[in-house]
PDB file of C-alpha atoms and ligand atoms in Angstrom:
ATOM      1  CA  MET A   1      -0.340   0.136   0.184  1.00 85.00           C
ATOM      2  CA  ASN A   2       1.307   3.173  -1.193  1.00 92.00           C
ATOM      3  CA  ILE A   3       0.642   7.267  -0.538  1.00 96.00           C
ATOM      4  CA  GLN A   4      -0.112   9.692  -3.119  1.00 96.00           C
ATOM      5  CA  LYS A   5      -0.021  13.044  -3.138  1.00 97.00           C
ATOM      6  CA  ILE A   6      -2.712  14.267  -5.093  1.00 98.00           C
ATOM      7  CA  LYS A   7      -2.807  18.352  -4.579  1.00 97.00           C
ATOM      8  CA  GLY A   8      -2.728  20.187  -1.337  1.00 97.00           C
ATOM      9  CA  ASN A   9      -4.338  18.528   1.423  1.00 97.00           C
ATOM     10  CA  THR A  10      -6.018  15.338  -0.711  1.00 98.00           C
ATOM     11  CA  PHE A  11      -4.348  12.460  -0.666  1.00 97.00           C
ATOM     12  CA  CYS A  12      -4.979   8.601  -2.109  1.00 97.00           C
ATOM     13  CA  ILE A  13      -4.283   5.366  -0.747  1.00 97.00           C
ATOM     14  CA  ASP A  14      -3.301   2.392  -3.347  1.00 94.00           C
ATOM     15  CA  THR A  15      -4.468  -0.696  -2.476  1.00 92.00           C
ATOM     16  CA  GLN A  16      -4.926  -4.023  -4.650  1.00 85.00           C
ATOM     17  CA  MET A  17      -8.988  -3.684  -4.692  1.00 87.00           C
ATOM     18  CA  ALA A  18      -9.028  -0.187  -4.572  1.00 93.00           C
ATOM     19  CA  ASP A  19      -8.268   3.859  -4.291  1.00 96.00           C
ATOM     20  CA  ILE A  20      -8.681   5.060  -0.872  1.00 97.00           C
ATOM     21  CA  PRO A  21      -8.365   9.221  -0.649  1.00 98.00           C
ATOM     22  CA  PHE A  22      -7.409  10.685   2.425  1.00 98.00           C
ATOM     23  CA  TYR A  23      -7.870  14.806   3.179  1.00 98.00           C
ATOM     24  CA  LYS A  24      -5.079  15.933   5.925  1.00 97.00           C
ATOM     25  CA  ILE A  25      -6.367  18.167   9.023  1.00 95.00           C
ATOM     26  CA  GLU A  26      -3.449  19.432  10.896  1.00 82.00           C
ATOM     27  CA  ASN A  27      -1.901  17.056  13.481  1.00 76.00           C
ATOM     28  CA  LYS A  28      -1.803  13.944  10.787  1.00 91.00           C
ATOM     29  CA  ARG A  29      -5.568  13.917  11.316  1.00 97.00           C
ATOM     30  CA  ILE A  30      -7.048  12.791   8.257  1.00 98.00           C
ATOM     31  CA  ILE A  31     -10.785  12.075   7.197  1.00 98.00           C
ATOM     32  CA  LEU A  32     -11.205   8.958   4.788  1.00 98.00           C
ATOM     33  CA  LEU A  33     -12.884   8.917   1.910  1.00 98.00           C
ATOM     34  CA  ASP A  34     -14.572   5.053   2.063  1.00 98.00           C
ATOM     35  CA  THR A  35     -12.450   2.355   4.463  1.00 97.00           C
ATOM     36  CA  GLY A  36     -11.887  -0.546   1.572  1.00 95.00           C
ATOM     37  CA  VAL A  37     -12.538  -3.977   2.665  1.00 94.00           C
ATOM     38  CA  ARG A  38     -12.702  -5.350   5.543  1.00 93.00           C
ATOM     39  CA  ASN A  39      -9.422  -7.567   4.568  1.00 92.00           C
ATOM     40  CA  GLN A  40      -7.066  -5.110   4.173  1.00 93.00           C
ATOM     41  CA  ARG A  41      -7.859  -3.669   7.908  1.00 94.00           C
ATOM     42  CA  GLU A  42      -4.268  -4.716   8.961  1.00 94.00           C
ATOM     43  CA  GLU A  43      -2.318  -2.950   5.850  1.00 95.00           C
ATOM     44  CA  LEU A  44      -4.227   0.488   6.356  1.00 96.00           C
ATOM     45  CA  GLU A  45      -3.775  -0.021  10.657  1.00 96.00           C
ATOM     46  CA  ASN A  46      -0.021  -0.177   9.838  1.00 96.00           C
ATOM     47  CA  LEU A  47       0.387   2.405   7.085  1.00 96.00           C
ATOM     48  CA  PHE A  48      -1.964   4.895   9.586  1.00 96.00           C
ATOM     49  CA  LYS A  49       0.107   3.798  12.159  1.00 96.00           C
ATOM     50  CA  LYS A  50       3.662   4.717  10.205  1.00 95.00           C
ATOM     51  CA  ASN A  51       2.533   7.886   9.271  1.00 96.00           C
ATOM     52  CA  HIS A  52       1.668   8.670  12.083  1.00 95.00           C
ATOM     53  CA  PHE A  53      -2.625   9.159  11.277  1.00 96.00           C
ATOM     54  CA  LYS A  54      -5.700   9.452  13.213  1.00 97.00           C
ATOM     55  CA  VAL A  55      -8.691   8.856  11.264  1.00 97.00           C
ATOM     56  CA  ALA A  56     -10.928  11.646  12.727  1.00 97.00           C
ATOM     57  CA  GLY A  57     -13.408  11.710  10.108  1.00 98.00           C
ATOM     58  CA  ILE A  58     -15.005   8.787   7.331  1.00 98.00           C
ATOM     59  CA  LEU A  59     -17.299   9.665   4.635  1.00 98.00           C
ATOM     60  CA  CYS A  60     -18.874   7.384   2.574  1.00 98.00           C
ATOM     61  CA  SER A  61     -20.581   7.660  -1.293  1.00 98.00           C
ATOM     62  CA  HIS A  62     -22.569   4.607  -0.578  1.00 97.00           C
ATOM     63  CA  PRO A  63     -22.745   1.342   1.988  1.00 96.00           C
ATOM     64  CA  HIS A  64     -21.268  -1.637  -0.177  1.00 94.00           C
ATOM     65  CA  VAL A  65     -19.656  -4.082   2.112  1.00 93.00           C
ATOM     66  CA  ASP A  66     -15.948  -3.292  -0.118  1.00 94.00           C
ATOM     67  CA  HIS A  67     -16.175   0.481   0.705  1.00 96.00           C
ATOM     68  CA  ILE A  68     -17.260   0.014   4.461  1.00 97.00           C
ATOM     69  CA  GLY A  69     -15.772  -2.522   5.362  1.00 96.00           C
ATOM     70  CA  ASN A  70     -14.085  -1.354   8.303  1.00 97.00           C
ATOM     71  CA  VAL A  71     -16.291   1.828   9.421  1.00 97.00           C
ATOM     72  CA  ALA A  72     -17.577  -0.137  12.315  1.00 97.00           C
ATOM     73  CA  TYR A  73     -13.642  -1.086  13.675  1.00 97.00           C
ATOM     74  CA  PHE A  74     -11.951   2.249  12.727  1.00 97.00           C
ATOM     75  CA  LYS A  75     -15.377   4.037  14.210  1.00 97.00           C
ATOM     76  CA  GLU A  76     -14.638   1.920  17.216  1.00 96.00           C
ATOM     77  CA  LYS A  77     -10.756   2.275  17.370  1.00 96.00           C
ATOM     78  CA  TYR A  78     -10.203   6.129  16.236  1.00 96.00           C
ATOM     79  CA  HIS A  79     -13.994   7.632  17.468  1.00 97.00           C
ATOM     80  CA  CYS A  80     -14.010   9.523  13.884  1.00 97.00           C
ATOM     81  CA  GLN A  81     -17.110  10.907  13.029  1.00 97.00           C
ATOM     82  CA  VAL A  82     -18.968   8.455  10.306  1.00 98.00           C
ATOM     83  CA  ALA A  83     -21.268  10.841   7.614  1.00 98.00           C
ATOM     84  CA  MET A  84     -23.095   9.234   4.425  1.00 97.00           C
ATOM     85  CA  PRO A  85     -26.393  10.061   2.277  1.00 98.00           C
ATOM     86  CA  ALA A  86     -29.336   9.431   4.315  1.00 97.00           C
ATOM     87  CA  GLY A  87     -31.501   7.292   1.669  1.00 96.00           C
ATOM     88  CA  GLU A  88     -28.693   3.936   2.602  1.00 95.00           C
ATOM     89  CA  ALA A  89     -27.431   4.754   6.048  1.00 95.00           C
ATOM     90  CA  TRP A  90     -29.798   2.894   7.386  1.00 95.00           C
ATOM     91  CA  ALA A  91     -28.347  -0.306   5.333  1.00 94.00           C
ATOM     92  CA  CYS A  92     -25.666  -0.202   8.209  1.00 94.00           C
ATOM     93  CA  ARG A  93     -28.029   0.127  11.172  1.00 92.00           C
ATOM     94  CA  SER A  94     -29.080  -2.795  12.540  1.00 94.00           C
ATOM     95  CA  PHE A  95     -28.678  -6.664  10.232  1.00 94.00           C
ATOM     96  CA  SER A  96     -32.583  -6.755   9.145  1.00 94.00           C
ATOM     97  CA  ASN A  97     -32.195  -3.265   7.711  1.00 95.00           C
ATOM     98  CA  PHE A  98     -28.580  -4.758   5.739  1.00 93.00           C
ATOM     99  CA  LYS A  99     -30.421  -8.075   5.110  1.00 92.00           C
ATOM    100  CA  ILE A 100     -33.303  -6.760   2.830  1.00 92.00           C
ATOM    101  CA  TYR A 101     -30.752  -3.865   1.752  1.00 92.00           C
ATOM    102  CA  ASN A 102     -28.959  -7.257   0.174  1.00 88.00           C
ATOM    103  CA  ASN A 103     -31.979  -9.066  -0.357  1.00 86.00           C
ATOM    104  CA  ILE A 104     -29.568 -11.639   1.268  1.00 87.00           C
ATOM    105  CA  HIS A 105     -31.338 -15.742   0.793  1.00 86.00           C
ATOM    106  CA  ALA A 106     -30.187 -16.651   4.642  1.00 86.00           C
ATOM    107  CA  PRO A 107     -30.924 -16.243   8.051  1.00 91.00           C
ATOM    108  CA  LEU A 108     -30.053 -13.101  10.376  1.00 93.00           C
ATOM    109  CA  SER A 109     -27.604 -15.473  12.743  1.00 93.00           C
ATOM    110  CA  ILE A 110     -25.681 -16.436   9.326  1.00 90.00           C
ATOM    111  CA  VAL A 111     -26.295 -12.520   8.077  1.00 89.00           C
ATOM    112  CA  LYS A 112     -24.476 -11.961  11.692  1.00 92.00           C
ATOM    113  CA  LYS A 113     -21.721 -14.052  11.554  1.00 91.00           C
ATOM    114  CA  HIS A 114     -20.983 -12.840   7.533  1.00 87.00           C
ATOM    115  CA  TYR A 115     -21.519  -9.146   7.853  1.00 88.00           C
ATOM    116  CA  GLY A 116     -21.211  -9.062  11.757  1.00 86.00           C
ATOM    117  CA  HIS A 117     -18.262  -5.992  11.066  1.00 92.00           C
ATOM    118  CA  LEU A 118     -20.647  -3.583   9.231  1.00 93.00           C
ATOM    119  CA  ILE A 119     -23.064  -2.610  11.923  1.00 94.00           C
ATOM    120  CA  PHE A 120     -22.565   0.844  12.878  1.00 95.00           C
ATOM    121  CA  ASP A 121     -24.486   4.341  14.460  1.00 94.00           C
ATOM    122  CA  ILE A 122     -24.087   7.175  11.543  1.00 96.00           C
ATOM    123  CA  ASP A 123     -23.295  10.683  13.379  1.00 97.00           C
ATOM    124  CA  LYS A 124     -24.189  12.846  10.450  1.00 97.00           C
ATOM    125  CA  LEU A 125     -26.473  11.753   8.001  1.00 97.00           C
ATOM    126  CA  ILE A 126     -26.432  13.552   4.189  1.00 98.00           C
ATOM    127  CA  LEU A 127     -29.455  14.818   3.185  1.00 97.00           C
ATOM    128  CA  GLU A 128     -30.289  14.374  -1.430  1.00 94.00           C
ATOM    129  CA  GLN A 129     -30.514  18.300  -1.599  1.00 94.00           C
ATOM    130  CA  GLN A 130     -27.531  18.939   0.715  1.00 97.00           C
ATOM    131  CA  ASN A 131     -25.205  20.336  -1.939  1.00 97.00           C
ATOM    132  CA  ILE A 132     -21.951  20.893   1.185  1.00 98.00           C
ATOM    133  CA  ILE A 133     -21.656  17.981   4.090  1.00 98.00           C
ATOM    134  CA  ASN A 134     -19.063  19.823   6.768  1.00 97.00           C
ATOM    135  CA  ILE A 135     -17.086  17.015   8.595  1.00 97.00           C
ATOM    136  CA  CYS A 136     -14.332  17.319  11.151  1.00 96.00           C
ATOM    137  CA  GLY A 137     -14.852  20.951  10.030  1.00 96.00           C
ATOM    138  CA  ILE A 138     -13.927  20.531   6.716  1.00 97.00           C
ATOM    139  CA  PRO A 139     -16.410  21.233   3.966  1.00 98.00           C
ATOM    140  CA  PHE A 140     -17.096  19.331   1.345  1.00 98.00           C
ATOM    141  CA  SER A 141     -18.798  19.765  -1.870  1.00 98.00           C
ATOM    142  CA  ILE A 142     -21.730  16.231  -2.078  1.00 98.00           C
ATOM    143  CA  ILE A 143     -22.368  15.470  -5.882  1.00 98.00           C
ATOM    144  CA  HIS A 144     -25.534  13.665  -6.202  1.00 98.00           C
ATOM    145  CA  THR A 145     -24.529  10.525  -7.985  1.00 98.00           C
ATOM    146  CA  PRO A 146     -27.429   7.772  -7.873  1.00 98.00           C
ATOM    147  CA  GLY A 147     -27.600   4.639  -9.765  1.00 97.00           C
ATOM    148  CA  HIS A 148     -25.263   2.273  -8.817  1.00 97.00           C
ATOM    149  CA  SER A 149     -26.782   2.560  -5.553  1.00 96.00           C
ATOM    150  CA  PRO A 150     -29.626   3.992  -4.690  1.00 96.00           C
ATOM    151  CA  ASP A 151     -28.372   7.745  -2.986  1.00 97.00           C
ATOM    152  CA  HIS A 152     -24.743   7.126  -4.291  1.00 98.00           C
ATOM    153  CA  ILE A 153     -22.654  10.295  -3.851  1.00 98.00           C
ATOM    154  CA  SER A 154     -19.048  11.705  -4.940  1.00 98.00           C
ATOM    155  CA  MET A 155     -17.386  14.197  -3.495  1.00 98.00           C
ATOM    156  CA  ILE A 156     -15.219  16.852  -4.213  1.00 98.00           C
ATOM    157  CA  THR A 157     -12.104  17.954  -1.607  1.00 98.00           C
ATOM    158  CA  PRO A 158     -11.212  21.844  -0.439  1.00 98.00           C
ATOM    159  CA  ASP A 159      -8.824  20.987  -3.235  1.00 98.00           C
ATOM    160  CA  ASN A 160     -10.823  20.509  -6.185  1.00 98.00           C
ATOM    161  CA  VAL A 161     -10.653  16.547  -6.196  1.00 98.00           C
ATOM    162  CA  LEU A 162     -13.078  14.864  -6.927  1.00 98.00           C
ATOM    163  CA  TYR A 163     -13.654  11.607  -5.662  1.00 98.00           C
ATOM    164  CA  ILE A 164     -15.936   9.442  -8.114  1.00 98.00           C
ATOM    165  CA  GLY A 165     -16.533   6.359  -5.704  1.00 98.00           C
ATOM    166  CA  ASP A 166     -18.238   3.649  -8.659  1.00 97.00           C
ATOM    167  CA  ALA A 167     -20.096   6.583 -10.496  1.00 98.00           C
ATOM    168  CA  LEU A 168     -17.350   5.262 -13.003  1.00 98.00           C
ATOM    169  CA  ILE A 169     -14.858   2.426 -13.486  1.00 97.00           C
ATOM    170  CA  SER A 170     -11.103   2.670 -15.301  1.00 95.00           C
ATOM    171  CA  SER A 171     -10.652   0.777 -18.489  1.00 93.00           C
ATOM    172  CA  GLU A 172      -8.402  -2.187 -16.389  1.00 93.00           C
ATOM    173  CA  VAL A 173     -11.660  -2.960 -14.032  1.00 93.00           C
ATOM    174  CA  MET A 174     -14.105  -2.765 -16.995  1.00 93.00           C
ATOM    175  CA  LYS A 175     -11.831  -5.438 -19.024  1.00 92.00           C
ATOM    176  CA  GLY A 176     -12.834  -8.049 -16.193  1.00 87.00           C
ATOM    177  CA  ALA A 177     -16.239  -6.933 -15.621  1.00 88.00           C
ATOM    178  CA  LYS A 178     -18.464  -9.398 -17.102  1.00 87.00           C
ATOM    179  CA  MET A 179     -21.662  -7.550 -15.481  1.00 89.00           C
ATOM    180  CA  PRO A 180     -20.263  -3.911 -13.258  1.00 92.00           C
ATOM    181  CA  TYR A 181     -23.469  -3.216 -11.260  1.00 92.00           C
ATOM    182  CA  ALA A 182     -25.938  -0.786 -11.201  1.00 94.00           C
ATOM    183  CA  PHE A 183     -28.913  -0.980  -9.088  1.00 95.00           C
ATOM    184  CA  ASN A 184     -30.847   1.373 -11.422  1.00 95.00           C
ATOM    185  CA  LEU A 185     -28.607   1.655 -14.059  1.00 96.00           C
ATOM    186  CA  LYS A 186     -30.924   3.896 -16.607  1.00 96.00           C
ATOM    187  CA  GLU A 187     -30.156   6.432 -13.565  1.00 97.00           C
ATOM    188  CA  ASP A 188     -26.431   5.489 -13.206  1.00 97.00           C
ATOM    189  CA  LEU A 189     -25.811   6.278 -17.192  1.00 97.00           C
ATOM    190  CA  GLU A 190     -27.889   9.904 -16.096  1.00 98.00           C
ATOM    191  CA  SER A 191     -25.059  10.409 -13.104  1.00 98.00           C
ATOM    192  CA  LYS A 192     -22.316   9.415 -14.800  1.00 98.00           C
ATOM    193  CA  ARG A 193     -23.382  11.861 -17.626  1.00 98.00           C
ATOM    194  CA  LYS A 194     -23.939  14.573 -15.061  1.00 96.00           C
ATOM    195  CA  LEU A 195     -19.505  14.491 -14.732  1.00 97.00           C
ATOM    196  CA  TYR A 196     -18.620  15.345 -18.460  1.00 97.00           C
ATOM    197  CA  ASN A 197     -20.464  18.657 -16.319  1.00 93.00           C
ATOM    198  CA  LEU A 198     -17.634  19.152 -13.944  1.00 96.00           C
ATOM    199  CA  SER A 199     -14.031  20.823 -13.739  1.00 96.00           C
ATOM    200  CA  CYS A 200     -12.104  19.750 -11.086  1.00 97.00           C
ATOM    201  CA  SER A 201      -8.181  19.313 -10.941  1.00 97.00           C
ATOM    202  CA  ASN A 202      -8.402  15.720 -10.629  1.00 98.00           C
ATOM    203  CA  TYR A 203     -10.542  12.467  -9.712  1.00 98.00           C
ATOM    204  CA  ILE A 204     -10.243   9.467  -8.080  1.00 98.00           C
ATOM    205  CA  ILE A 205     -12.147   5.931  -9.234  1.00 97.00           C
ATOM    206  CA  ALA A 206     -12.755   3.819  -6.126  1.00 97.00           C
ATOM    207  CA  HIS A 207     -11.846   0.359  -8.976  1.00 96.00           C
ATOM    208  CA  LYS A 208      -9.763   2.333  -9.949  1.00 93.00           C
ATOM    209  CA  GLY A 209      -7.771   5.296 -11.130  1.00 95.00           C
ATOM    210  CA  ILE A 210      -5.998   8.928 -11.090  1.00 96.00           C
ATOM    211  CA  TYR A 211      -7.173  11.164 -13.109  1.00 96.00           C
ATOM    212  CA  GLU A 212      -7.262  14.947 -14.597  1.00 97.00           C
ATOM    213  CA  ASP A 213      -9.597  14.575 -17.076  1.00 97.00           C
ATOM    214  CA  ILE A 214     -12.709  11.880 -17.694  1.00 97.00           C
ATOM    215  CA  SER A 215     -14.478  12.877 -20.440  1.00 97.00           C
ATOM    216  CA  LYS A 216     -13.427   9.514 -22.680  1.00 97.00           C
ATOM    217  CA  LEU A 217     -13.665   7.520 -19.613  1.00 97.00           C
ATOM    218  CA  ILE A 218     -17.214   8.598 -19.255  1.00 98.00           C
ATOM    219  CA  ASP A 219     -18.109   7.939 -22.926  1.00 97.00           C
ATOM    220  CA  LYS A 220     -16.443   4.284 -22.470  1.00 97.00           C
ATOM    221  CA  ASN A 221     -18.269   4.116 -19.356  1.00 97.00           C
ATOM    222  CA  ILE A 222     -21.581   4.715 -21.115  1.00 97.00           C
ATOM    223  CA  GLU A 223     -20.743   2.728 -23.951  1.00 97.00           C
ATOM    224  CA  PHE A 224     -19.911  -0.456 -21.853  1.00 96.00           C
ATOM    225  CA  TYR A 225     -22.597  -0.657 -19.752  1.00 96.00           C
ATOM    226  CA  GLN A 226     -24.994  -0.123 -22.446  1.00 96.00           C
ATOM    227  CA  TYR A 227     -22.439  -3.089 -24.330  1.00 95.00           C
ATOM    228  CA  ARG A 228     -23.460  -5.934 -21.667  1.00 94.00           C
ATOM    229  CA  ALA A 229     -27.144  -4.802 -21.395  1.00 95.00           C
ATOM    230  CA  LYS A 230     -27.056  -5.819 -25.050  1.00 95.00           C
ATOM    231  CA  ARG A 231     -25.817  -9.292 -24.040  1.00 94.00           C
ATOM    232  CA  ILE A 232     -28.166  -9.899 -21.484  1.00 94.00           C
ATOM    233  CA  GLU A 233     -30.957  -8.864 -24.041  1.00 95.00           C
ATOM    234  CA  ASP A 234     -29.435 -10.995 -27.255  1.00 93.00           C
ATOM    235  CA  PHE A 235     -29.996 -14.256 -24.144  1.00 90.00           C
ATOM    236  CA  ILE A 236     -34.323 -13.410 -24.048  1.00 93.00           C
ATOM    237  CA  GLY A 237     -35.888 -14.798 -26.865  1.00 83.00           C
ATOM    238  CA  GLU A 238     -39.621 -15.156 -26.621  1.00 85.00           C
ATOM    239  CA  LYS A 239     -40.225 -16.329 -23.147  1.00 90.00           C
ATOM    240  CA  VAL A 240     -37.583 -16.837 -20.931  1.00 93.00           C
ATOM    241  CA  ASP A 241     -38.472 -17.880 -16.809  1.00 93.00           C
ATOM    242  CA  TRP A 242     -36.112 -15.803 -15.106  1.00 93.00           C
ATOM    243  CA  GLU A 243     -34.248 -19.154 -13.725  1.00 92.00           C
ATOM    244  CA  LYS A 244     -33.188 -19.221 -17.204  1.00 94.00           C
ATOM    245  CA  ILE A 245     -31.752 -16.723 -17.635  1.00 95.00           C
ATOM    246  CA  PHE A 246     -29.574 -16.591 -15.346  1.00 95.00           C
ATOM    247  CA  GLU A 247     -28.198 -19.987 -15.456  1.00 94.00           C
ATOM    248  CA  ARG A 248     -27.730 -18.632 -19.751  1.00 93.00           C
ATOM    249  CA  VAL A 249     -25.863 -15.737 -17.735  1.00 93.00           C
ATOM    250  CA  VAL A 250     -23.777 -17.766 -15.361  1.00 94.00           C
ATOM    251  CA  GLU A 251     -22.900 -20.015 -18.246  1.00 94.00           C
ATOM    252  CA  ARG A 252     -22.594 -17.185 -20.869  1.00 92.00           C
ATOM    253  CA  PHE A 253     -20.378 -15.030 -18.449  1.00 92.00           C
ATOM    254  CA  HIS A 254     -18.590 -17.798 -17.142  1.00 92.00           C
ATOM    255  CA  ILE A 255     -19.057 -16.981 -13.538  1.00 92.00           C
ATOM    256  CA  HIS A 256     -18.608 -18.942 -10.457  1.00 92.00           C
ATOM    257  CA  ILE A 257     -21.057 -19.472  -7.837  1.00 92.00           C
ATOM    258  CA  THR A 258     -18.811 -20.097  -4.800  1.00 92.00           C
ATOM    259  CA  SER A 259     -21.287 -19.221  -1.892  1.00 90.00           C
ATOM    260  CA  ILE A 260     -25.086 -18.224  -1.248  1.00 87.00           C
ATOM    261  CA  PHE A 261     -23.387 -14.553  -0.309  1.00 85.00           C
ATOM    262  CA  LYS A 262     -22.120 -14.562  -4.367  1.00 89.00           C
ATOM    263  CA  HIS A 263     -24.975 -16.039  -5.785  1.00 92.00           C
ATOM    264  CA  ASP A 264     -27.313 -13.211  -4.288  1.00 88.00           C
ATOM    265  CA  VAL A 265     -24.603 -10.453  -5.755  1.00 88.00           C
ATOM    266  CA  ILE A 266     -25.080 -11.908  -9.124  1.00 92.00           C
ATOM    267  CA  GLU A 267     -29.015 -12.330  -8.641  1.00 93.00           C
ATOM    268  CA  ARG A 268     -28.915  -8.210  -7.679  1.00 91.00           C
ATOM    269  CA  MET A 269     -26.481  -7.627 -10.665  1.00 92.00           C
ATOM    270  CA  LEU A 270     -28.608  -9.451 -13.265  1.00 95.00           C
ATOM    271  CA  LYS A 271     -31.745  -8.318 -12.028  1.00 94.00           C
ATOM    272  CA  SER A 272     -30.596  -4.778 -12.329  1.00 94.00           C
ATOM    273  CA  TYR A 273     -30.040  -4.829 -15.875  1.00 96.00           C
ATOM    274  CA  LEU A 274     -32.751  -6.892 -16.366  1.00 97.00           C
ATOM    275  CA  ASP A 275     -35.047  -3.972 -15.131  1.00 96.00           C
ATOM    276  CA  TYR A 276     -33.373  -1.534 -16.978  1.00 97.00           C
ATOM    277  CA  LEU A 277     -34.435  -3.397 -20.454  1.00 97.00           C
ATOM    278  CA  VAL A 278     -37.800  -3.057 -19.602  1.00 97.00           C
ATOM    279  CA  GLU A 279     -37.231   0.333 -18.875  1.00 96.00           C
ATOM    280  CA  MET A 280     -36.136   1.047 -22.147  1.00 96.00           C
ATOM    281  CA  GLU A 281     -38.463  -0.899 -23.791  1.00 96.00           C
ATOM    282  CA  LYS A 282     -36.822  -3.911 -24.622  1.00 96.00           C
ATOM    283  CA  ILE A 283     -38.603  -6.805 -23.277  1.00 96.00           C
ATOM    284  CA  GLU A 284     -41.677  -7.277 -21.215  1.00 96.00           C
ATOM    285  CA  ILE A 285     -41.960  -8.772 -18.238  1.00 95.00           C
ATOM    286  CA  ILE A 286     -45.017 -10.850 -17.606  1.00 95.00           C
ATOM    287  CA  LEU A 287     -45.966 -13.686 -15.313  1.00 94.00           C
ATOM    288  CA  GLU A 288     -47.198 -16.727 -16.683  1.00 93.00           C
ATOM    289  CA  ASP A 289     -48.821 -20.015 -14.534  1.00 91.00           C
ATOM    290  CA  GLY A 290     -47.077 -18.540 -11.395  1.00 92.00           C
ATOM    291  CA  LYS A 291     -43.484 -18.108 -12.514  1.00 92.00           C
ATOM    292  CA  ILE A 292     -42.017 -14.300 -13.398  1.00 93.00           C
ATOM    293  CA  LYS A 293     -40.789 -14.849 -16.817  1.00 95.00           C
ATOM    294  CA  TYR A 294     -39.206 -12.086 -19.334  1.00 96.00           C
ATOM    295  CA  LYS A 295     -39.740 -11.627 -23.113  1.00 94.00           C
ATOM    296  CA  LYS A 296     -38.271  -9.924 -26.290  1.00 93.00           C
ATOM    297  CA  ARG A 297     -40.277  -6.874 -27.491  1.00 90.00           C
ATOM    298  CA  ILE A 298     -40.934  -6.612 -31.082  1.00 78.00           C
TER     299      ILE A 298
HETATM  300 ZN1   ZN B   1     -20.532  -0.031  -5.265  1.00 78.42          ZN
END
């Protein structure tokens, strides 16, 4: 893990899975923008220790497991403030909420065992109409980029550096992505387009990269998500059962389902693409013989 200076007091930690930006306040206190996954915890802690950093605040873009994996732990350890979009903060408030948010096919006892580290109290809620959040006395501008998740936000540090979170993915990530996730793909594409209008000094993408200009990357992202939707559309002909589409996608995209949790993630991803195709009037959703089916629109 390395620290890269981006501009002024804005820095970025380069981890294998993600870029985690932070803003340095006086006396080595830092505000983290997201926290990575649980298995990066030890490395992050060592990095903070080596640099005499104390986490004073955490600003979360959205409550996906690879972004909030260490919030509860750092909050307990450093007594830091946590801010998150109000529209999704509820997901981290209890195990029941987390189960509902992620539509998990397992009882609460298993959810608790597997995701026990992801439940925490939130100090500041970021409202839908709010454009600035003050955390530890530092103002961050909020760009609302819903779609990847229901209330996803991107944020601009006082150095005019935009942390995009998961509203865009890099070209490298696109190469390996079979079905990149968007809770609401139509809205996600609109949020991606919204990013064309910004003029920040630098742009940090969670997965993963630091850019000075993102206009070509936005084009590529939009094309890529639409192309994946088209591939899924091509698996649907005359009335196909939901289960059959799931099977086809898993087989043809060479997806390895290794656990119930992975199954649930793939199911959520696929349903988002199907919703998008229904929204775009490419396919229809119907109920026949008590079963959910999709069919191509003529
Ligand atoms: Zn995400």
